[in-house]
Coordinates of C-alpha atoms in Angstrom, one line a residue:
M1 CA 9.3 -43.4 23.8
A2 CA 6.1 -45.2 24.9
D3 CA 2.9 -44.1 23.3
N4 CA 1.3 -43.7 26.7
V5 CA 3.4 -40.7 27.3
T6 CA 1.0 -38.6 25.3
S7 CA -1.8 -39.4 27.8
L8 CA -0.1 -36.9 30.1
F9 CA -1.5 -34.1 27.8
R10 CA -5.1 -35.2 28.1
S11 CA -6.2 -32.6 30.6
T12 CA -7.7 -29.2 30.8
A13 CA -4.7 -27.6 32.4
A14 CA -3.1 -24.6 30.9
H15 CA 0.3 -26.1 30.9
S16 CA 2.1 -29.0 29.4
P17 CA 3.3 -31.9 31.6
S18 CA 6.6 -31.4 33.4
M19 CA 9.8 -32.9 32.0
A20 CA 10.1 -35.0 35.2
A21 CA 6.6 -36.5 34.4
L22 CA 7.6 -37.3 30.8
A23 CA 10.8 -38.9 31.9
R24 CA 9.0 -41.1 34.4
E25 CA 6.6 -42.4 31.8
S26 CA 9.4 -43.1 29.2
D27 CA 12.7 -44.9 29.4
G28 CA 14.0 -42.3 31.9
A29 CA 15.4 -39.8 29.4
G30 CA 13.4 -36.8 28.4
P31 CA 12.8 -35.5 24.9
V32 CA 14.5 -32.5 23.2
D33 CA 12.6 -29.7 24.7
F34 CA 11.0 -27.1 22.4
C35 CA 8.2 -26.5 24.9
I36 CA 9.6 -24.8 28.0
P37 CA 10.8 -21.3 27.2
C38 CA 14.2 -21.3 28.8
N39 CA 17.7 -20.0 28.0
P40 CA 19.7 -22.9 26.6
Y41 CA 23.1 -21.2 27.0
F42 CA 23.0 -20.1 30.6
P43 CA 24.2 -21.1 33.2
T44 CA 27.5 -22.1 31.6
P45 CA 28.9 -25.6 32.1
A46 CA 31.4 -24.1 34.6
M47 CA 28.5 -22.6 36.6
F48 CA 26.7 -26.0 36.7
E49 CA 29.9 -27.7 37.8
D50 CA 30.3 -25.2 40.6
M51 CA 26.7 -25.8 41.7
A52 CA 27.2 -29.6 41.5
T53 CA 30.4 -29.4 43.7
R54 CA 28.5 -27.5 46.4
L55 CA 25.3 -29.5 46.0
R56 CA 25.5 -31.1 49.5
E57 CA 26.0 -27.7 51.2
I58 CA 23.3 -26.0 49.2
I59 CA 20.5 -28.5 49.9
T60 CA 21.5 -29.3 53.5
Y61 CA 21.3 -25.8 55.1
Y62 CA 18.7 -23.1 55.3
P63 CA 19.0 -20.2 52.9
S64 CA 19.4 -16.6 54.0
S65 CA 16.3 -14.6 54.4
A66 CA 14.5 -13.3 51.4
D67 CA 15.6 -9.7 52.3
T68 CA 19.2 -10.7 52.1
I69 CA 18.8 -12.3 48.7
T70 CA 16.7 -9.4 47.4
A71 CA 19.3 -6.9 48.5
E72 CA 22.0 -8.8 46.6
L73 CA 19.8 -8.8 43.4
C74 CA 19.0 -5.1 43.8
S75 CA 22.7 -4.3 44.1
L76 CA 23.3 -6.2 40.9
L77 CA 20.5 -4.6 39.0
Q78 CA 20.9 -1.1 40.6
L79 CA 17.4 -1.0 42.0
P80 CA 16.3 0.3 45.5
P81 CA 15.3 -2.8 47.6
Q82 CA 12.3 -0.9 48.9
C83 CA 10.8 -1.1 45.3
V84 CA 11.4 -4.8 44.8
A85 CA 9.7 -8.0 46.0
M86 CA 11.2 -11.4 45.1
G87 CA 9.0 -14.5 44.8
N88 CA 9.2 -18.2 44.5
G89 CA 8.6 -17.8 40.7
S90 CA 6.5 -15.2 39.0
T91 CA 3.4 -17.3 39.6
E92 CA 3.7 -16.7 43.4
L93 CA 3.8 -13.0 42.7
I94 CA 0.8 -13.2 40.3
T95 CA -1.1 -15.1 43.1
W96 CA -0.4 -12.4 45.7
I97 CA -1.2 -9.6 43.2
D98 CA -4.6 -11.2 42.6
H99 CA -5.3 -11.7 46.3
L100 CA -4.2 -8.3 47.5
L101 CA -4.7 -5.8 44.6
V102 CA -7.4 -7.2 42.3
R103 CA -10.7 -6.2 43.8
E104 CA -13.3 -7.3 41.3
S105 CA -12.2 -7.4 37.7
L106 CA -9.1 -7.7 35.5
A107 CA -8.6 -7.1 31.8
V108 CA -6.0 -9.1 29.8
P109 CA -5.4 -9.7 26.0
V110 CA -5.7 -13.3 25.0
P111 CA -4.0 -15.6 24.1
T112 CA -1.5 -15.0 26.9
F113 CA 0.2 -16.6 29.9
G114 CA -2.5 -18.8 31.4
R115 CA -2.1 -17.6 35.0
W116 CA -3.3 -14.1 34.1
T117 CA -6.7 -15.6 33.1
D118 CA -6.9 -18.6 35.4
Q119 CA -5.7 -17.1 38.7
P120 CA -8.4 -14.3 39.0
M121 CA -11.1 -16.7 37.7
E122 CA -10.2 -19.2 40.4
T123 CA -10.8 -16.5 43.1
G124 CA -14.1 -15.4 41.5
K125 CA -13.0 -12.2 39.8
R126 CA -14.5 -11.1 36.5
V127 CA -11.9 -11.5 33.7
D128 CA -12.4 -9.3 30.7
M129 CA -10.6 -11.0 27.8
F130 CA -9.6 -8.8 24.9
P131 CA -9.1 -11.1 21.9
L132 CA -5.9 -10.6 19.8
Q133 CA -7.0 -11.2 16.2
E134 CA -5.3 -13.7 14.0
S135 CA -6.0 -11.6 11.0
G136 CA -3.8 -8.9 12.6
G137 CA -1.0 -11.2 13.5
F138 CA -2.1 -11.2 17.1
A139 CA -0.8 -7.7 17.5
L140 CA -2.1 -5.7 20.5
D141 CA -3.6 -2.3 19.6
L142 CA -3.3 -0.3 22.9
A143 CA -5.8 2.3 21.9
Q144 CA -8.5 -0.3 21.2
Y145 CA -7.5 -2.1 24.4
A146 CA -7.9 1.1 26.4
E147 CA -11.4 1.6 24.9
F148 CA -12.3 -1.9 25.8
I149 CA -11.2 -1.4 29.4
R150 CA -13.2 1.8 29.7
A151 CA -16.3 0.2 28.2
R152 CA -16.1 -2.7 30.6
G153 CA -15.3 -0.6 33.6
T154 CA -12.4 -2.9 34.4
K155 CA -10.4 -2.1 37.6
V156 CA -7.0 -3.8 36.7
A157 CA -5.2 -4.0 33.3
V158 CA -2.5 -6.5 32.4
I159 CA 0.0 -6.3 29.4
C160 CA 2.6 -9.0 28.7
N161 CA 5.5 -7.6 26.7
P162 CA 6.6 -9.6 24.9
N163 CA 3.4 -11.6 24.9
N164 CA 3.3 -15.3 25.4
P165 CA 2.7 -17.3 23.2
D166 CA 3.0 -15.1 20.1
G167 CA 6.1 -13.0 21.1
G168 CA 4.4 -9.7 20.2
F169 CA 6.3 -6.6 21.2
L170 CA 5.2 -3.1 22.3
H171 CA 7.6 -0.2 22.3
K172 CA 8.4 1.6 25.5
H173 CA 6.9 5.0 24.7
A174 CA 3.5 3.3 23.9
V175 CA 3.5 1.3 27.1
V176 CA 4.3 4.5 29.1
Q177 CA 1.4 6.3 27.4
F178 CA -0.9 3.4 28.3
M179 CA 0.2 3.4 31.9
D180 CA -0.5 7.1 32.2
A181 CA -3.9 6.8 30.5
M182 CA -4.8 4.1 33.0
A183 CA -3.7 6.2 36.0
D184 CA -7.2 6.0 37.5
L185 CA -7.3 2.2 37.6
D186 CA -6.6 0.2 40.8
L187 CA -3.6 -1.4 39.1
V188 CA -1.7 -1.8 35.8
V189 CA 0.6 -4.8 35.5
I190 CA 3.3 -4.9 32.9
D191 CA 4.6 -8.5 32.7
E192 CA 8.2 -8.3 31.2
S193 CA 9.1 -12.0 31.9
F194 CA 10.6 -12.4 28.4
L195 CA 11.9 -8.9 27.8
E196 CA 15.5 -9.8 28.2
F197 CA 15.3 -11.6 24.9
A198 CA 14.0 -8.6 23.0
D199 CA 16.3 -6.6 20.7
A200 CA 13.9 -4.3 18.9
E201 CA 14.7 -1.4 21.3
V202 CA 17.7 -0.3 23.2
E203 CA 15.9 0.3 26.5
P204 CA 12.6 -1.5 26.3
S205 CA 11.7 -1.9 30.0
V206 CA 9.4 0.4 32.0
V207 CA 10.9 -0.5 35.3
Q208 CA 12.2 3.0 36.1
E209 CA 8.8 4.5 35.2
A210 CA 6.9 2.1 37.3
M211 CA 8.7 3.1 40.5
L212 CA 7.5 6.7 40.0
R213 CA 3.8 5.8 39.5
P214 CA 1.3 4.9 42.2
N215 CA -0.5 2.0 40.5
V216 CA 2.0 0.2 38.3
I217 CA 3.8 -3.1 38.9
V218 CA 6.4 -4.6 36.5
L219 CA 6.9 -8.3 36.7
R220 CA 10.3 -9.8 35.8
S221 CA 11.5 -13.4 35.5
L222 CA 14.8 -14.9 36.5
G223 CA 14.2 -18.6 35.7
K224 CA 13.5 -18.0 32.0
N225 CA 16.4 -15.6 31.5
F226 CA 18.9 -17.7 33.4
G227 CA 17.7 -21.1 32.1
L228 CA 16.8 -22.3 35.6
H229 CA 13.0 -22.8 35.7
G230 CA 13.4 -25.4 38.5
I231 CA 14.8 -23.0 41.0
R232 CA 11.6 -20.8 41.0
F233 CA 12.6 -17.2 41.4
G234 CA 11.3 -13.9 40.0
Y235 CA 10.7 -10.4 41.2
L236 CA 8.4 -7.4 40.8
V237 CA 9.3 -3.7 40.8
A238 CA 6.9 -1.0 41.9
N239 CA 6.7 2.1 44.1
P240 CA 7.6 1.4 47.8
A241 CA 4.0 1.2 48.9
L242 CA 2.9 -1.4 46.4
A243 CA 6.1 -3.4 46.6
G244 CA 6.0 -3.3 50.4
R245 CA 2.4 -4.5 50.5
V246 CA 3.3 -7.6 48.4
R247 CA 6.6 -8.2 50.2
S248 CA 4.9 -8.1 53.6
M249 CA 2.8 -11.1 52.7
L250 CA 5.7 -13.3 51.5
P251 CA 7.3 -15.9 53.9
K252 CA 10.6 -14.9 55.3
W253 CA 12.3 -17.9 53.6
N254 CA 10.2 -18.1 50.4
L255 CA 13.5 -18.3 48.4
N256 CA 15.5 -21.5 48.5
S257 CA 19.2 -22.1 48.8
F258 CA 19.7 -22.7 45.0
A259 CA 18.1 -19.3 44.3
E260 CA 20.5 -17.7 46.8
H261 CA 23.5 -19.5 45.4
V262 CA 22.7 -18.4 41.8
V263 CA 21.9 -14.8 42.7
F264 CA 25.3 -14.4 44.6
M265 CA 27.3 -15.9 41.7
L266 CA 25.7 -13.8 39.0
K267 CA 28.0 -10.8 39.5
E268 CA 30.9 -12.9 38.3
H269 CA 29.1 -14.1 35.1
G270 CA 27.6 -10.9 33.5
T271 CA 29.6 -11.3 30.3
E272 CA 28.5 -14.9 29.8
Y273 CA 24.9 -13.9 30.5
Q274 CA 25.0 -11.2 27.9
Q275 CA 26.5 -13.6 25.3
S276 CA 23.8 -16.1 26.0
L277 CA 21.1 -13.5 25.2
H278 CA 22.9 -12.5 22.1
Q279 CA 23.1 -16.1 20.9
V280 CA 19.4 -16.7 21.6
R281 CA 18.5 -13.7 19.4
R282 CA 20.7 -15.0 16.6
D283 CA 19.1 -18.4 16.9
R284 CA 15.6 -16.9 16.8
M285 CA 16.3 -15.3 13.4
D286 CA 17.8 -18.5 12.0
M287 CA 15.0 -20.7 13.4
S288 CA 12.4 -18.4 12.0
G289 CA 13.9 -18.6 8.6
Q290 CA 14.1 -22.4 8.6
L291 CA 10.5 -22.8 9.8
S292 CA 9.2 -20.3 7.3
S293 CA 10.5 -22.5 4.5
L294 CA 8.1 -25.2 5.3
P295 CA 5.0 -25.1 3.0
G296 CA 1.9 -23.8 4.6
L297 CA 3.5 -23.0 7.9
T298 CA 3.1 -19.4 9.2
V299 CA 5.7 -18.0 11.6
Y300 CA 4.7 -14.8 13.5
P301 CA 7.3 -12.2 14.4
S302 CA 8.6 -12.6 17.9
Q303 CA 10.7 -10.8 20.4
G304 CA 10.7 -13.6 22.9
N305 CA 12.8 -16.8 23.1
F306 CA 10.0 -18.7 21.3
L307 CA 8.1 -18.6 18.0
F308 CA 4.4 -18.9 17.5
V309 CA 3.5 -20.8 14.3
R310 CA 0.3 -21.7 12.6
L311 CA 0.2 -25.2 11.1
P312 CA -0.8 -25.8 7.5
V313 CA -4.5 -26.1 6.7
G314 CA -5.8 -29.4 7.8
A315 CA -3.1 -30.1 10.4
E316 CA -4.3 -30.9 13.9
G317 CA -1.9 -29.7 16.6
T318 CA -2.5 -32.6 19.0
V319 CA -1.7 -35.1 16.3
V320 CA 1.5 -33.2 15.4
R321 CA 2.5 -32.9 19.0
D322 CA 2.0 -36.6 19.8
R323 CA 3.8 -37.8 16.7
M324 CA 6.7 -35.4 17.2
L325 CA 7.0 -36.8 20.7
T326 CA 6.6 -40.5 20.0
E327 CA 8.4 -40.7 16.6
H328 CA 11.1 -38.1 17.0
R329 CA 11.5 -37.5 20.7
L330 CA 10.8 -33.8 20.3
L331 CA 8.5 -32.0 22.8
V332 CA 6.5 -29.1 21.2
R333 CA 3.8 -26.8 22.8
E334 CA 0.4 -27.3 21.2
C335 CA -1.7 -24.2 22.1
G336 CA -5.2 -25.6 21.9
N337 CA -5.7 -25.2 25.7
K338 CA -4.7 -21.5 25.7
I339 CA -7.7 -19.3 25.8
G340 CA -8.0 -17.4 22.5
S341 CA -5.8 -19.9 20.6
S342 CA -6.5 -23.3 19.1
S343 CA -4.8 -26.6 18.3
R344 CA -3.7 -25.3 14.9
F345 CA -1.0 -23.3 16.7
L346 CA 2.3 -24.4 18.2
R347 CA 4.7 -22.4 20.4
L348 CA 8.3 -23.5 19.6
V349 CA 11.1 -22.5 21.9
V350 CA 14.3 -21.1 20.3
R351 CA 17.1 -23.7 20.5
P352 CA 20.6 -24.2 19.0
Q353 CA 20.8 -24.8 15.3
V354 CA 21.5 -28.5 15.6
D355 CA 18.2 -29.0 17.5
V356 CA 16.3 -26.8 15.0
R357 CA 17.5 -29.0 12.1
R358 CA 16.1 -32.0 13.9
L359 CA 12.8 -30.1 14.5
V360 CA 12.4 -29.1 10.9
S361 CA 13.2 -32.7 9.7
G362 CA 10.6 -34.1 12.1
L363 CA 7.9 -31.6 11.0
E364 CA 8.6 -32.4 7.4
Q365 CA 8.0 -36.1 8.0
V366 CA 4.9 -35.6 10.2
L367 CA 3.3 -32.8 8.1
Y368 CA 4.1 -33.9 4.6
G369 CA 4.2 -37.7 4.8
T370 CA 7.8 -38.6 4.3
S371 CA 7.4 -41.3 7.1
R372 CA 5.7 -44.6 6.9
R373 CA 2.8 -43.3 8.9
G374 CA 1.9 -40.8 6.2
A375 CA 1.1 -37.1 6.4
A376 CA -0.9 -35.3 9.2
V377 CA -2.1 -32.8 6.6
P378 CA -4.7 -33.8 4.0
E379 CA -3.9 -33.3 0.3
Q380 CA -4.6 -29.8 -0.8
A381 CA -7.2 -31.1 -3.4
T382 CA -9.5 -32.3 -0.6
G383 CA -10.6 -28.7 0.2
T384 CA -10.6 -29.3 3.9
G385 CA -12.5 -26.8 5.9
Y386 CA -10.2 -26.8 8.9
S387 CA -10.1 -23.4 10.6
S388 CA -7.9 -21.9 13.2
G389 CA -10.7 -21.8 15.7
T390 CA -10.0 -18.2 16.9
A391 CA -13.2 -17.0 15.3
A392 CA -15.2 -19.3 17.5
I393 CA -13.6 -18.2 20.7
D394 CA -13.9 -14.6 19.6
R395 CA -17.7 -15.1 19.2
L396 CA -17.8 -16.6 22.7
F397 CA -16.1 -13.5 24.1
S398 CA -18.4 -11.2 22.1
E399 CA -21.5 -12.8 23.5
T400 CA -20.6 -13.1 27.1
N401 CA -17.6 -11.0 28.0
G402 CA -18.1 -8.2 30.5
A403 CA -20.9 -10.0 32.3
G404 CA -18.8 -12.5 34.1
T405 CA -19.0 -14.9 31.1
Q406 CA -22.3 -16.1 32.4
G407 CA -23.3 -17.3 29.0
L408 CA -20.4 -19.7 29.0
A409 CA -21.4 -20.8 32.5
A410 CA -25.0 -21.4 31.4
Q411 CA -23.8 -23.4 28.4
A412 CA -21.5 -25.5 30.6
I413 CA -24.2 -26.4 33.1
G414 CA -27.0 -26.7 30.5
A415 CA -28.9 -23.8 32.0
G416 CA -29.8 -20.3 30.8
T417 CA -33.3 -19.0 30.1
G418 CA -32.3 -15.6 28.9
A419 CA -32.6 -12.4 30.8
P420 CA -34.4 -9.3 29.8
G421 CA -32.3 -6.2 29.2
L422 CA -29.2 -8.0 27.9
P423 CA -27.8 -6.6 24.7
A424 CA -28.1 -8.9 21.7
A425 CA -25.0 -10.8 20.8
P426 CA -23.4 -9.6 17.6
A427 CA -22.6 -11.9 14.7
A428 CA -19.4 -13.9 14.7
G429 CA -16.3 -11.8 14.2
I430 CA -17.9 -8.5 15.1
G431 CA -15.8 -8.1 18.2
M432 CA -16.7 -6.8 21.6
P433 CA -20.2 -5.3 22.1
L434 CA -20.1 -1.9 23.7
P435 CA -22.6 -0.9 26.4
A436 CA -26.1 -0.2 25.1
V437 CA -26.5 3.2 26.8
P438 CA -23.2 5.0 27.0
S439 CA -22.8 7.7 29.6
P440 CA -19.6 9.8 30.2
V441 CA -17.3 8.8 33.0
P442 CA -17.2 11.7 35.5
V443 CA -13.9 13.5 35.8
G444 CA -13.1 15.3 39.0
A445 CA -10.8 15.5 42.0
D446 CA -11.5 11.9 42.8
A447 CA -10.6 10.6 39.4
G448 CA -7.2 9.4 40.5
M449 CA -6.3 5.9 41.4
P450 CA -8.0 4.6 44.6
M451 CA -5.8 2.5 46.8
P452 CA -6.4 -1.2 46.0
A453 CA -8.5 -3.1 48.4
A454 CA -8.9 -6.8 49.1
A455 CA -11.5 -8.6 47.0
S456 CA -14.8 -8.9 48.8
S457 CA -16.2 -12.3 49.3
G458 CA -19.8 -11.5 48.6
P459 CA -21.2 -12.8 45.4
Q460 CA -21.9 -10.4 42.6
Q461 CA -25.5 -10.5 41.3
M462 CA -25.3 -11.4 37.6
P463 CA -28.2 -12.3 35.3
Q464 CA -28.9 -15.6 33.7
Q465 CA -28.4 -15.6 29.9
A466 CA -29.4 -18.2 27.4
P467 CA -26.3 -19.6 25.6
Q468 CA -26.0 -18.6 22.0
P469 CA -25.3 -21.6 19.6
L470 CA -21.9 -21.6 18.1
Q471 CA -21.7 -21.6 14.3
P472 CA -18.9 -23.6 12.8
P473 CA -16.1 -21.6 11.1
P474 CA -16.7 -21.3 7.3
M475 CA -15.1 -23.8 5.0
Q476 CA -11.8 -22.7 3.6
S477 CA -9.7 -24.1 0.8
P478 CA -6.0 -23.4 0.6
P479 CA -4.3 -21.1 -0.2
V480 CA -7.2 -18.7 0.7
Q481 CA -6.4 -17.1 4.0
S482 CA -8.9 -16.7 6.9
P483 CA -11.0 -13.6 6.3
P484 CA -10.1 -10.7 8.4
V485 CA -12.2 -10.0 11.4
P486 CA -13.8 -6.5 11.3
Q487 CA -12.8 -4.3 14.2
Q488 CA -15.0 -2.0 16.3
P489 CA -14.4 1.6 15.2
V490 CA -12.2 3.4 17.6
P491 CA -13.5 6.9 18.5
Q492 CA -10.0 8.3 19.1
Q493 CA -6.6 7.0 18.4
M494 CA -3.8 7.1 20.8
P495 CA -1.8 10.3 20.4
Q496 CA 1.5 10.1 18.7
Q497 CA 3.4 12.5 20.9
M498 CA 5.3 11.3 23.9
P499 CA 3.7 11.9 27.4
Q500 CA 5.1 14.6 29.6
Q501 CA 8.7 14.0 30.4
M502 CA 9.2 12.3 33.8
P503 CA 11.8 13.6 36.2
Q504 CA 15.1 11.9 36.2
H505 CA 15.2 9.1 38.7
P506 CA 18.0 9.3 41.2
L507 CA 19.5 6.0 40.2
A508 CA 22.5 7.6 38.8
A509 CA 25.7 6.3 40.2
P510 CA 26.3 2.6 39.3
G511 CA 26.9 0.3 42.3
Q512 CA 25.0 2.6 44.7
V513 CA 21.6 1.9 46.0
P514 CA 19.8 5.2 46.3
A515 CA 16.8 5.9 48.4
P516 CA 13.5 5.6 46.5
A517 CA 12.1 8.7 44.9
P518 CA 8.9 10.1 46.5
V519 CA 5.8 8.8 44.9
P520 CA 4.1 11.5 42.8
A521 CA 0.4 12.1 42.6
P522 CA -1.5 10.4 39.8
M523 CA -0.7 11.9 36.4
P524 CA -3.5 12.9 34.0
A525 CA -4.1 10.5 31.1
P526 CA -2.4 11.6 27.9
M527 CA -4.7 9.4 25.9
P528 CA -8.3 10.5 25.0
A529 CA -10.1 12.1 28.0
A530 CA -12.0 9.8 30.3
A531 CA -15.2 11.6 29.5
S532 CA -15.1 10.3 26.0
Y533 CA -15.3 6.7 27.2
P534 CA -18.7 5.3 27.9
S535 CA -19.3 3.9 31.4
P536 CA -20.0 0.2 31.6
Q537 CA -23.7 -0.9 31.8
M538 CA -23.5 -4.1 33.8
P539 CA -26.7 -6.1 33.9
T540 CA -28.2 -7.1 37.1
G541 CA -30.1 -10.2 38.3
P542 CA -29.6 -13.5 39.9
T543 CA -26.5 -15.5 39.3
P544 CA -27.2 -18.8 37.5
P545 CA -26.9 -21.8 39.8
G546 CA -23.5 -23.5 39.8
V547 CA -21.6 -20.4 38.7
P548 CA -18.6 -19.6 40.9
A549 CA -18.6 -16.5 43.1
R550 CA -18.9 -13.1 41.3
G551 CA -20.0 -14.7 38.1
G552 CA -16.5 -16.0 37.2
L553 CA -15.7 -19.3 35.6
T554 CA -13.2 -21.8 36.5
A555 CA -10.4 -22.4 34.0
A556 CA -11.7 -26.0 33.4
Q557 CA -15.2 -24.6 32.5
V558 CA -13.8 -22.2 30.0
R559 CA -11.4 -24.7 28.5
G560 CA -14.0 -27.4 28.4
T561 CA -16.2 -25.4 26.1
D562 CA -15.7 -26.5 22.5
G563 CA -14.5 -23.8 20.1
L564 CA -12.3 -22.6 22.3
S565 CA 9.6 -7.2 11.4
Q566 CA 12.0 -9.6 12.8
A567 CA 14.3 -7.2 14.6
P568 CA 18.0 -7.5 13.7
G569 CA 20.5 -8.8 16.2
A570 CA 22.3 -6.4 18.5
S571 CA 25.7 -6.4 20.0
W572 CA 26.7 -6.3 23.6
T573 CA 27.5 -3.9 26.4
G574 CA 30.9 -3.6 28.0
A575 CA 32.5 -6.9 28.9
Q576 CA 32.4 -6.1 32.6
S577 CA 29.0 -4.6 32.9
W578 CA 25.8 -6.3 33.9
P579 CA 22.5 -5.7 32.0
E580 CA 20.5 -3.1 33.9
A581 CA 17.0 -3.7 35.1
A582 CA 15.7 -1.1 32.6
G583 CA 16.8 -3.3 29.8
M584 CA 20.2 -4.6 28.6
G585 CA 22.2 -1.5 29.2
Q586 CA 23.5 0.6 26.3
L587 CA 23.5 -1.7 23.2
S588 CA 26.0 -0.8 20.6

């Protein structure tokens, strides 16, 4: 493969180049793909043969309307069509969620899927980024996340479960508690795009609970699960009002004929689909074990169809990525352009064992010098000070987050004279600064969720802040691990008891599409009372010149700033049953 292929990665985009682009720049054949998180076992060869036989018919004629295709999917998943909106990929749905339902601010843990940070920034919203700490294995503490949202006064909260790129998993009862605690927000989004690959819980999805709540949307993927990213289809589930609002904005023919063909053939291939998920889970365990045997390589627990790994001390991810591609024809995902991550991390998609052996062999040669080009990792005796980089990005968040990241903007444009009244930035690693003058959030009759409104176009007045100089990470010598990052004390922890039992949803008889249940009034939060959270103290003042509307940053500006227990496998449901939308059915 030509060396110029690696030039396709030299951009500030959040994603890797497409397989088509890589093939065009090489000899016409793409590499073995450990980058795109897709199911390698589905569709089956017989299904591909069927699609190939009917290719002319599929691409010649118009598809049916989106309503027809959605109704078929809902019949398969036993969901009421009024609660579902299908999109041309989950990114189309994320775009409409941002335009319709995100008024001014959105909170999201990072690192995560890039569109959850980039999309609202591109439309001028304030994005409050909650850093997942490397010292804690990138695990999301929902109680601390809730405190962060209250302190910032954020209007919309997002959770990805499992999270991309680390595969972190949250149990259903904890997610439901969080949803109810955030009942007064404009919107809570639970992105379950990779949940079909999880086996840590029998019924991990909150789809059924989302339909009964006034401000919750669950996002699901089809391309990832079915191994068909190129078809571009996904869906969201919410109460009829929310789902209908998004569905009303979608084009009548936003789904193509390939999507229609696949959806209508799925009912005949439920058994093969279940078997494919089972095999991916087994491969994940095997792949994790093989990678963990490599010296200095850290593999994080994952419930997705990918593994997040930290390279040995001294290894540069871009060098490893380029050499794996040019010398071994293996495409890996280097995560240096993911906000909250760095180039020391790779995301590796779960693949069959024969491909994994090739991956491990390639990593051994690139990392440890068994090829003629030598090792990408310096000798341990050199005492290299290479750091993961997450401490640097954490400090950037600490100094600027919650104020439209205006500090980053000032740094990017060479401006910033400082503004009186801004709280002083904490030292590196201290975490998120809380408001200087806390005041209780009023609790009353109007504490419920207001109906989301379209984002206003008027600029938000934000102060100008002098950029704080970044300090380089401390020098480290193997095998000393990166020091843990102290956390902000949490006033109250999330209660351990389950929230009030929700009424049984009327989706009882399989094969029938019941009418949607009436939408109940907002439930009181089972987490600490709202009055215990301090209200945000947003500074005021002129927006620095060159900063996008509402004090937001473009993705390129953010990325252009330097510094930026494995669950056992589970068996299957009945041979003739299809995995329900609430999970994979009753696993035995």
